[in-house]
mmCIF file of C-alpha atoms and ligand atoms in Angstrom:
data_model
loop_
_atom_site.group_PDB
_atom_site.id
_atom_site.type_symbol
_atom_site.label_atom_id
_atom_site.label_comp_id
_atom_site.label_asym_id
_atom_site.label_seq_id
_atom_site.Cartn_x
_atom_site.Cartn_y
_atom_site.Cartn_z
ATOM 1 C CA MET A 1 9.303 13.993 22.046
ATOM 2 C CA THR A 2 6.250 15.687 20.601
ATOM 3 C CA LYS A 3 3.616 13.450 19.078
ATOM 4 C CA TRP A 4 3.256 13.697 15.305
ATOM 5 C CA THR A 5 -0.213 14.894 14.435
ATOM 6 C CA GLU A 6 -1.978 16.249 11.371
ATOM 7 C CA ASN A 7 -0.872 19.736 12.489
ATOM 8 C CA GLU A 8 2.720 18.781 11.606
ATOM 9 C CA MET A 9 1.767 18.255 7.961
ATOM 10 C CA PRO A 10 3.212 20.757 5.511
ATOM 11 C CA GLY A 11 0.860 22.622 3.171
ATOM 12 C CA PHE A 12 0.053 20.609 0.055
ATOM 13 C CA ASP A 13 -1.227 23.435 -2.146
ATOM 14 C CA GLY A 14 -0.731 22.709 -5.836
ATOM 15 C CA ARG A 15 0.321 19.110 -5.228
ATOM 16 C CA THR A 16 -1.414 16.021 -6.548
ATOM 17 C CA VAL A 17 -1.892 12.804 -4.601
ATOM 18 C CA VAL A 18 -3.337 9.496 -5.775
ATOM 19 C CA ILE A 19 -4.694 7.212 -3.086
ATOM 20 C CA THR A 20 -6.127 3.809 -3.842
ATOM 21 C CA GLY A 21 -9.069 2.248 -2.010
ATOM 22 C CA ALA A 22 -9.956 5.617 -0.514
ATOM 23 C CA GLY A 23 -13.742 5.320 -0.397
ATOM 24 C CA ARG A 24 -13.731 4.237 3.247
ATOM 25 C CA GLY A 25 -11.429 3.257 6.110
ATOM 26 C CA LEU A 26 -7.919 4.636 6.499
ATOM 27 C CA GLY A 27 -7.772 5.700 2.858
ATOM 28 C CA LEU A 28 -10.790 7.981 3.165
ATOM 29 C CA ILE A 29 -9.441 9.636 6.330
ATOM 30 C CA THR A 30 -6.070 10.125 4.610
ATOM 31 C CA ALA A 31 -7.690 11.518 1.460
ATOM 32 C CA ARG A 32 -9.787 14.026 3.400
ATOM 33 C CA ALA A 33 -6.785 15.185 5.458
ATOM 34 C CA LEU A 34 -4.573 15.677 2.386
ATOM 35 C CA ALA A 35 -7.353 17.642 0.673
ATOM 36 C CA ARG A 36 -7.698 19.833 3.789
ATOM 37 C CA ALA A 37 -3.950 20.500 3.496
ATOM 38 C CA GLY A 38 -4.475 21.795 -0.040
ATOM 39 C CA ALA A 39 -3.707 18.773 -2.233
ATOM 40 C CA ARG A 40 -5.693 17.769 -5.280
ATOM 41 C CA VAL A 41 -6.617 14.262 -4.188
ATOM 42 C CA VAL A 42 -7.402 11.598 -6.752
ATOM 43 C CA LEU A 43 -9.258 8.671 -5.197
ATOM 44 C CA GLY A 44 -8.918 5.386 -7.079
ATOM 45 C CA VAL A 45 -11.943 3.350 -5.980
ATOM 46 C CA ARG A 46 -14.017 0.366 -7.037
ATOM 47 C CA ASP A 47 -17.305 2.207 -6.639
ATOM 48 C CA PRO A 48 -16.912 5.827 -7.819
ATOM 49 C CA ALA A 49 -20.502 6.812 -6.906
ATOM 50 C CA ARG A 50 -19.878 5.718 -3.305
ATOM 51 C CA GLY A 51 -16.471 7.426 -3.391
ATOM 52 C CA ARG A 52 -18.044 10.700 -4.514
ATOM 53 C CA ARG A 53 -20.606 10.499 -1.715
ATOM 54 C CA ALA A 54 -17.796 9.911 0.800
ATOM 55 C CA VAL A 55 -16.088 13.204 -0.046
ATOM 56 C CA ALA A 56 -19.137 15.287 -0.988
ATOM 57 C CA GLY A 57 -19.220 18.609 0.869
ATOM 58 C CA ARG A 58 -15.748 18.077 2.354
ATOM 59 C CA PRO A 59 -13.227 20.911 2.070
ATOM 60 C CA GLY A 60 -10.645 20.567 -0.702
ATOM 61 C CA SER A 61 -10.273 19.228 -4.209
ATOM 62 C CA PHE A 62 -11.293 15.640 -4.972
ATOM 63 C CA ASP A 63 -11.302 13.674 -8.189
ATOM 64 C CA VAL A 64 -12.863 10.204 -7.893
ATOM 65 C CA ARG A 65 -11.880 7.671 -10.559
ATOM 66 C CA PRO A 66 -12.653 3.976 -11.083
ATOM 67 C CA LEU A 67 -9.856 1.627 -10.041
ATOM 68 C CA ASP A 68 -9.908 -2.018 -9.060
ATOM 69 C CA VAL A 69 -6.304 -2.757 -8.105
ATOM 70 C CA ALA A 70 -6.951 -6.505 -8.307
ATOM 71 C CA ASP A 71 -7.859 -6.217 -11.992
ATOM 72 C CA LEU A 72 -4.834 -5.441 -14.160
ATOM 73 C CA GLY A 73 -7.078 -4.176 -16.964
ATOM 74 C CA SER A 74 -8.485 -1.581 -14.549
ATOM 75 C CA VAL A 75 -4.969 -0.729 -13.319
ATOM 76 C CA ARG A 76 -3.792 -0.211 -16.904
ATOM 77 C CA ALA A 77 -6.819 1.945 -17.761
ATOM 78 C CA PHE A 78 -6.294 4.132 -14.671
ATOM 79 C CA ALA A 79 -2.609 4.612 -15.517
ATOM 80 C CA ALA A 80 -3.254 5.217 -19.220
ATOM 81 C CA ALA A 81 -5.684 8.020 -18.375
ATOM 82 C CA TRP A 82 -3.070 9.797 -16.256
ATOM 83 C CA SER A 83 -1.427 12.965 -17.495
ATOM 84 C CA GLY A 84 0.650 15.555 -15.674
ATOM 85 C CA GLU A 85 2.673 15.341 -12.501
ATOM 86 C CA LEU A 86 1.835 13.097 -9.616
ATOM 87 C CA ASP A 87 3.548 14.134 -6.395
ATOM 88 C CA VAL A 88 2.552 11.265 -4.119
ATOM 89 C CA LEU A 89 1.165 7.838 -5.010
ATOM 90 C CA ILE A 90 -0.318 6.033 -1.992
ATOM 91 C CA HIS A 91 -1.047 2.308 -2.232
ATOM 92 C CA ASN A 92 -3.665 1.963 0.471
ATOM 93 C CA ALA A 93 -6.253 -0.462 -0.977
ATOM 94 C CA GLY A 94 -6.080 -3.792 0.783
ATOM 95 C CA VAL A 95 -7.912 -6.873 1.948
ATOM 96 C CA MET A 96 -7.122 -9.248 4.804
ATOM 97 C CA ASP A 97 -7.770 -12.943 5.284
ATOM 98 C CA ILE A 98 -10.424 -13.150 2.569
ATOM 99 C CA PRO A 99 -11.668 -16.525 1.327
ATOM 100 C CA ALA A 100 -9.747 -18.076 -1.567
ATOM 101 C CA ALA A 101 -10.716 -16.492 -4.883
ATOM 102 C CA ARG A 102 -9.157 -15.789 -8.264
ATOM 103 C CA THR A 103 -9.160 -12.456 -10.102
ATOM 104 C CA ALA A 104 -10.099 -11.869 -13.750
ATOM 105 C CA ASP A 105 -6.377 -12.299 -14.550
ATOM 106 C CA GLY A 106 -6.350 -15.610 -12.696
ATOM 107 C CA PHE A 107 -4.352 -14.440 -9.651
ATOM 108 C CA ASP A 108 -5.026 -15.115 -6.006
ATOM 109 C CA ARG A 109 -7.295 -12.188 -5.067
ATOM 110 C CA GLN A 110 -5.566 -11.270 -1.800
ATOM 111 C CA THR A 111 -2.076 -11.333 -3.368
ATOM 112 C CA ALA A 112 -3.304 -9.378 -6.390
ATOM 113 C CA THR A 113 -5.032 -6.697 -4.302
ATOM 114 C CA ASN A 114 -2.274 -6.140 -1.779
ATOM 115 C CA TYR A 115 0.777 -6.637 -3.945
ATOM 116 C CA LEU A 116 0.529 -7.524 -7.655
ATOM 117 C CA GLY A 117 -1.855 -4.707 -8.638
ATOM 118 C CA PRO A 118 0.124 -2.049 -6.716
ATOM 119 C CA PHE A 119 3.352 -3.401 -8.256
ATOM 120 C CA VAL A 120 1.967 -2.881 -11.772
ATOM 121 C CA LEU A 121 0.377 0.483 -10.922
ATOM 122 C CA THR A 122 3.694 1.717 -9.518
ATOM 123 C CA ASN A 123 5.527 0.735 -12.666
ATOM 124 C CA LEU A 124 2.969 2.327 -14.952
ATOM 125 C CA LEU A 125 2.749 5.629 -13.027
ATOM 126 C CA LEU A 126 6.362 5.982 -11.879
ATOM 127 C CA GLU A 127 7.419 8.248 -14.729
ATOM 128 C CA HIS A 128 4.904 10.829 -13.435
ATOM 129 C CA VAL A 129 5.844 10.612 -9.737
ATOM 130 C CA THR A 130 7.881 13.549 -8.456
ATOM 131 C CA ASP A 131 8.091 12.976 -4.690
ATOM 132 C CA ARG A 132 7.290 9.517 -3.346
ATOM 133 C CA VAL A 133 5.419 6.246 -3.512
ATOM 134 C CA VAL A 134 3.855 5.201 -0.190
ATOM 135 C CA HIS A 135 3.111 1.521 0.379
ATOM 136 C CA VAL A 136 0.731 0.691 3.218
ATOM 137 C CA THR A 137 1.975 -2.477 4.857
ATOM 138 C CA SER A 138 1.364 -4.129 8.230
ATOM 139 C CA GLN A 139 3.361 -5.173 11.265
ATOM 140 C CA LEU A 140 2.300 -8.698 10.276
ATOM 141 C CA HIS A 141 4.881 -8.581 7.467
ATOM 142 C CA ARG A 142 7.352 -9.605 10.167
ATOM 143 C CA GLN A 143 5.784 -13.073 10.243
ATOM 144 C CA GLY A 144 5.504 -13.209 6.449
ATOM 145 C CA ARG A 145 7.024 -16.026 4.392
ATOM 146 C CA ILE A 146 7.456 -15.677 0.649
ATOM 147 C CA ASP A 147 7.437 -18.756 -1.566
ATOM 148 C CA LEU A 148 9.021 -17.601 -4.814
ATOM 149 C CA THR A 149 8.004 -20.808 -6.506
ATOM 150 C CA ASP A 150 4.330 -20.208 -5.658
ATOM 151 C CA LEU A 151 3.790 -16.501 -5.026
ATOM 152 C CA ASP A 152 0.254 -16.846 -6.193
ATOM 153 C CA TRP A 153 -0.993 -19.774 -4.054
ATOM 154 C CA ARG A 154 -1.449 -22.229 -6.923
ATOM 155 C CA THR A 155 0.303 -25.303 -5.627
ATOM 156 C CA ARG A 156 -0.086 -24.842 -1.844
ATOM 157 C CA PRO A 157 -3.317 -25.016 0.139
ATOM 158 C CA TYR A 158 -4.523 -21.417 0.530
ATOM 159 C CA HIS A 159 -4.345 -19.928 4.024
ATOM 160 C CA GLY A 160 -5.944 -16.487 4.392
ATOM 161 C CA MET A 161 -3.734 -15.045 7.134
ATOM 162 C CA ALA A 162 -0.541 -16.539 5.674
ATOM 163 C CA ALA A 163 -1.436 -14.968 2.320
ATOM 164 C CA TYR A 164 -1.988 -11.605 4.052
ATOM 165 C CA ARG A 165 1.323 -11.760 5.917
ATOM 166 C CA ALA A 166 3.153 -12.810 2.745
ATOM 167 C CA SER A 167 1.525 -10.045 0.674
ATOM 168 C CA LYS A 168 2.504 -7.408 3.230
ATOM 169 C CA LEU A 169 6.091 -8.730 3.319
ATOM 170 C CA ALA A 170 6.086 -8.587 -0.495
ATOM 171 C CA VAL A 171 5.050 -4.922 -0.199
ATOM 172 C CA VAL A 172 7.993 -4.227 2.130
ATOM 173 C CA LEU A 173 10.441 -5.997 -0.204
ATOM 174 C CA HIS A 174 8.931 -4.168 -3.180
ATOM 175 C CA SER A 175 9.704 -0.872 -1.476
ATOM 176 C CA LEU A 176 13.303 -1.966 -0.819
ATOM 177 C CA GLU A 177 13.949 -2.990 -4.424
ATOM 178 C CA LEU A 178 12.088 -0.004 -5.848
ATOM 179 C CA GLN A 179 14.249 2.353 -3.772
ATOM 180 C CA ARG A 180 17.383 0.548 -4.932
ATOM 181 C CA ARG A 181 16.331 0.993 -8.563
ATOM 182 C CA LEU A 182 15.429 4.652 -8.017
ATOM 183 C CA ASP A 183 18.808 5.295 -6.366
ATOM 184 C CA ALA A 184 20.613 3.518 -9.212
ATOM 185 C CA ARG A 185 19.003 5.976 -11.638
ATOM 186 C CA GLY A 186 19.879 8.967 -9.467
ATOM 187 C CA SER A 187 16.170 9.662 -8.963
ATOM 188 C CA VAL A 188 14.999 11.927 -6.127
ATOM 189 C CA VAL A 189 11.768 9.926 -5.838
ATOM 190 C CA ARG A 190 11.402 8.008 -2.583
ATOM 191 C CA SER A 191 9.702 4.759 -1.771
ATOM 192 C CA VAL A 192 8.252 4.874 1.761
ATOM 193 C CA LEU A 193 6.427 2.359 3.946
ATOM 194 C CA ALA A 194 3.509 3.084 6.276
ATOM 195 C CA SER A 195 2.220 0.684 8.921
ATOM 196 C CA PRO A 196 -1.026 1.742 10.644
ATOM 197 C CA GLY A 197 -0.599 -0.585 13.638
ATOM 198 C CA ILE A 198 -4.045 -1.927 14.431
ATOM 199 C CA ALA A 199 -6.939 0.380 13.670
ATOM 200 C CA ARG A 200 -10.665 -0.200 14.011
ATOM 201 C CA THR A 201 -11.756 -0.351 10.367
ATOM 202 C CA GLY A 202 -13.633 -2.850 8.221
ATOM 203 C CA LEU A 203 -10.419 -4.698 7.347
ATOM 204 C CA ALA A 204 -11.024 -7.685 9.616
ATOM 205 C CA ALA A 205 -14.611 -8.154 8.380
ATOM 206 C CA HIS A 206 -13.767 -11.454 6.674
ATOM 207 C CA SER A 207 -11.258 -12.674 9.200
ATOM 208 C CA ARG A 208 -11.956 -15.581 11.485
ATOM 209 C CA SER A 209 -8.457 -15.236 12.893
ATOM 210 C CA ASP A 210 -8.265 -15.301 16.666
ATOM 211 C CA ILE A 211 -5.292 -12.974 16.574
ATOM 212 C CA VAL A 212 -7.369 -10.135 15.199
ATOM 213 C CA ASN A 213 -10.124 -10.608 17.756
ATOM 214 C CA ARG A 214 -7.753 -11.117 20.668
ATOM 215 C CA VAL A 215 -5.959 -7.814 20.096
ATOM 216 C CA ARG A 216 -9.059 -5.675 19.609
ATOM 217 C CA PHE A 217 -8.490 -3.971 22.962
ATOM 218 C CA LEU A 218 -5.145 -2.690 21.672
ATOM 219 C CA THR A 219 -6.609 -0.951 18.682
ATOM 220 C CA ASN A 220 -6.146 2.608 17.463
ATOM 221 C CA SER A 221 -8.994 4.760 16.301
ATOM 222 C CA PRO A 222 -9.103 4.858 12.477
ATOM 223 C CA GLU A 223 -7.906 8.472 12.688
ATOM 224 C CA LEU A 224 -4.818 7.461 14.684
ATOM 225 C CA GLY A 225 -4.114 4.566 12.279
ATOM 226 C CA ALA A 226 -4.350 6.920 9.300
ATOM 227 C CA LEU A 227 -1.802 9.270 10.886
ATOM 228 C CA SER A 228 0.990 6.819 10.005
ATOM 229 C CA VAL A 229 -0.063 6.947 6.354
ATOM 230 C CA LEU A 230 -0.247 10.745 6.444
ATOM 231 C CA CYS A 231 3.139 10.964 8.135
ATOM 232 C CA ALA A 232 4.744 8.628 5.564
ATOM 233 C CA ALA A 233 3.178 10.654 2.754
ATOM 234 C CA THR A 234 4.228 14.091 3.969
ATOM 235 C CA ARG A 235 7.163 14.000 6.402
ATOM 236 C CA ASP A 236 10.713 14.414 5.125
ATOM 237 C CA VAL A 237 11.965 10.849 5.637
ATOM 238 C CA PRO A 238 14.741 8.861 3.927
ATOM 239 C CA GLY A 239 14.099 6.449 1.076
ATOM 240 C CA ASN A 240 12.608 3.123 2.176
ATOM 241 C CA ALA A 241 11.718 4.601 5.585
ATOM 242 C CA TYR A 242 9.207 2.667 7.695
ATOM 243 C CA VAL A 243 6.688 4.861 9.501
ATOM 244 C CA GLY A 244 4.397 3.342 12.112
ATOM 245 C CA PRO A 245 2.960 3.770 15.603
ATOM 246 C CA GLY A 246 5.554 4.354 18.304
ATOM 247 C CA GLY A 247 3.825 2.361 21.069
ATOM 248 C CA LEU A 248 3.126 -1.262 21.967
ATOM 249 C CA GLY A 249 5.633 -2.855 19.602
ATOM 250 C CA GLY A 250 4.566 -0.681 16.679
ATOM 251 C CA LEU A 251 0.864 -1.397 17.101
ATOM 252 C CA ARG A 252 -0.523 1.651 18.802
ATOM 253 C CA GLY A 253 0.017 5.373 19.095
ATOM 254 C CA HIS A 254 1.308 8.272 17.093
ATOM 255 C CA PRO A 255 3.640 7.663 14.149
ATOM 256 C CA VAL A 256 7.398 7.548 14.463
ATOM 257 C CA LEU A 257 10.220 6.660 12.116
ATOM 258 C CA SER A 258 10.607 2.969 12.899
ATOM 259 C CA ARG A 259 12.139 -0.026 11.159
ATOM 260 C CA GLN A 260 10.805 -2.909 9.082
ATOM 261 C CA GLY A 261 11.491 -6.514 10.082
ATOM 262 C CA LYS A 262 14.816 -8.114 9.176
ATOM 263 C CA ASN A 263 13.015 -10.190 6.540
ATOM 264 C CA GLY A 264 11.944 -6.943 4.878
ATOM 265 C CA LEU A 265 15.555 -5.838 4.455
ATOM 266 C CA ASP A 266 16.757 -8.897 2.547
ATOM 267 C CA GLU A 267 18.141 -7.319 -0.639
ATOM 268 C CA GLU A 268 18.713 -10.596 -2.408
ATOM 269 C CA LEU A 269 15.148 -11.775 -1.770
ATOM 270 C CA ALA A 270 13.802 -8.358 -2.824
ATOM 271 C CA GLY A 271 15.624 -8.576 -6.171
ATOM 272 C CA ARG A 272 14.434 -12.122 -6.803
ATOM 273 C CA LEU A 273 10.880 -11.254 -5.806
ATOM 274 C CA TRP A 274 10.871 -8.350 -8.274
ATOM 275 C CA ALA A 275 12.002 -10.658 -11.091
ATOM 276 C CA VAL A 276 9.422 -13.356 -10.263
ATOM 277 C CA THR A 277 6.665 -10.738 -9.956
ATOM 278 C CA ALA A 278 7.601 -9.042 -13.225
ATOM 279 C CA GLU A 279 7.381 -12.394 -14.970
ATOM 280 C CA LEU A 280 4.046 -13.207 -13.332
ATOM 281 C CA VAL A 281 2.336 -9.912 -14.120
ATOM 282 C CA GLY A 282 4.171 -9.538 -17.416
ATOM 283 C CA ALA A 283 2.320 -12.545 -18.722
ATOM 284 C CA ALA A 284 -0.967 -10.988 -17.638
ATOM 285 C CA THR A 285 -0.299 -7.412 -18.720
ATOM 286 C CA ARG A 286 1.668 -8.195 -21.915
ATOM 287 C CA ALA A 287 3.383 -4.797 -21.819
ATOM 288 C CA PRO A 288 4.470 -3.947 -18.291
ATOM 289 C CA GLU A 289 6.615 -0.837 -17.907
ATOM 290 C CA LEU A 290 9.250 -2.100 -15.556
ATOM 291 C CA PRO A 291 11.529 0.776 -14.621
ATOM 292 C CA GLY A 292 15.249 0.159 -14.731
ATOM 293 C CA SER A 293 14.785 -3.488 -15.654
ATOM 294 C CA ALA A 294 18.006 -4.100 -17.544
ATOM 295 C CA ALA A 295 20.107 -0.960 -17.068
ATOM 296 C CA ALA A 296 19.652 -0.574 -13.321
ATOM 297 C CA GLY A 297 19.794 -4.307 -12.794
HETATM 298 N N1 NAP B 301 -6.844 -1.358 9.932
HETATM 299 C C1 NAP B 301 -5.706 -1.902 10.350
HETATM 300 O O1 NAP B 301 -5.545 -2.231 11.523
HETATM 301 C C2 NAP B 301 -4.574 -2.103 9.400
HETATM 302 C C3 NAP B 301 -3.384 -2.643 9.904
HETATM 303 C C4 NAP B 301 -2.330 -2.841 9.051
HETATM 304 C C5 NAP B 301 -2.448 -2.511 7.716
HETATM 305 N N2 NAP B 301 -3.621 -2.011 7.241
HETATM 306 C C6 NAP B 301 -3.715 -1.710 5.822
HETATM 307 O O2 NAP B 301 -4.314 -0.450 5.627
HETATM 308 C C7 NAP B 301 -4.941 -0.415 4.337
HETATM 309 C C8 NAP B 301 -6.351 0.135 4.485
HETATM 310 O O3 NAP B 301 -7.107 -0.774 5.257
HETATM 311 P P1 NAP B 301 -8.330 -0.324 6.180
HETATM 312 O O4 NAP B 301 -7.972 -0.699 7.548
HETATM 313 O O5 NAP B 301 -8.739 1.059 5.869
HETATM 314 O O6 NAP B 301 -9.419 -1.370 5.684
HETATM 315 P P2 NAP B 301 -10.894 -1.177 5.098
HETATM 316 O O7 NAP B 301 -11.669 -0.249 5.945
HETATM 317 O O8 NAP B 301 -11.401 -2.555 4.865
HETATM 318 O O9 NAP B 301 -10.634 -0.442 3.702
HETATM 319 C C9 NAP B 301 -10.005 -1.133 2.656
HETATM 320 C C10 NAP B 301 -10.126 -0.274 1.427
HETATM 321 O O10 NAP B 301 -9.477 -0.979 0.345
HETATM 322 C C11 NAP B 301 -10.370 -0.967 -0.756
HETATM 323 N N3 NAP B 301 -10.154 -2.097 -1.654
HETATM 324 C C12 NAP B 301 -10.183 -3.416 -1.379
HETATM 325 N N4 NAP B 301 -9.980 -4.131 -2.502
HETATM 326 C C13 NAP B 301 -9.810 -3.224 -3.500
HETATM 327 C C14 NAP B 301 -9.559 -3.328 -4.888
HETATM 328 N N5 NAP B 301 -9.443 -4.520 -5.483
HETATM 329 N N6 NAP B 301 -9.436 -2.209 -5.609
HETATM 330 C C15 NAP B 301 -9.555 -0.986 -5.029
HETATM 331 N N7 NAP B 301 -9.806 -0.816 -3.724
HETATM 332 C C16 NAP B 301 -9.936 -1.933 -2.970
HETATM 333 C C17 NAP B 301 -11.766 -1.014 -0.151
HETATM 334 O O11 NAP B 301 -12.681 -0.591 -1.132
HETATM 335 P P3 NAP B 301 -14.212 -1.126 -1.216
HETATM 336 O O12 NAP B 301 -14.990 -0.126 -0.430
HETATM 337 O O13 NAP B 301 -14.504 -1.114 -2.683
HETATM 338 O O14 NAP B 301 -14.235 -2.502 -0.608
HETATM 339 C C18 NAP B 301 -11.590 -0.054 1.005
HETATM 340 O O15 NAP B 301 -11.733 1.288 0.589
HETATM 341 C C19 NAP B 301 -4.878 -1.851 3.807
HETATM 342 O O16 NAP B 301 -3.811 -1.962 2.887
HETATM 343 C C20 NAP B 301 -4.582 -2.672 5.043
HETATM 344 O O17 NAP B 301 -3.922 -3.890 4.771
HETATM 345 C C21 NAP B 301 -4.687 -1.788 8.054
#
């Protein structure tokens, strides 16, 4: 089988892509590649000046806008400023194993960055999306455990890696339920998952986890890790597809159409998680646009 590379990407002329957290790491590589393919790439970043420097002089069309996905006020402002079609929305921004901290809305920062903010941003932008929403998850979702009574680490002692694994499982379940709701409406929009395997980026900067350090020798270059995101964003794949490296148990190599863990295919849990999340962020956002809430069930 031929290896999927950037050369397999279709032309993206005239298409618009939003990618969050794209000022560095996998997001920046993905943004540059999509712009090279002809897309108008909107980078949602915490530090727009740094974001502009990161794409300055690069071929293609870039539009750098302020977005802190862990701050629902920022998420709302980004979405409110949107007009026109949005072909592909890529939720790339993420943190791993950070110390316990609360956001301006009072949420656990890791859960808010990796899951709650993207959940709200999806709901607010979905009416504009024409092709797909891509959620960047991790193979670690397979070890994730969701506590629906304490999604937000209020009553349990916080554990950085457990919060990461849980947030990435929540992302996988979000994709499952989102696709179900899109299908129920007869929408052609797809929800797709991308797993970069393990790539040498700044993601583990805060982590004291042995696991991360022990597997360093298995790592992909950032460019190879970003290929899974690019593949999920551009290849013709079914709804709720899981795209990730084909080698070493999904950790290394070129992207293939793979499969999420069994825990990520639990429809009942996905539906309950959506309801609990909507309630949690609804209280913080006051007016969340939750697609298909009553009608699609
Ligand atoms: N690298 C891997 O091996 C690996 C494996 C599995 C999954 N992933 C996932 O891949 C995605 C990208 O990670 P990476 O490896 O490229 O890590 P990275 O180099 O640390 O980049 C993370 C990006 O997310 C942004 N970000 C963090 N918090 C944000 C917020 N509140 N609002 C907006 N942007 C925010 C960062 O922006 P700032 O510059 O402002 O900090 C940065 O651009 C993450 O979702 C991660 O979980 C990575």
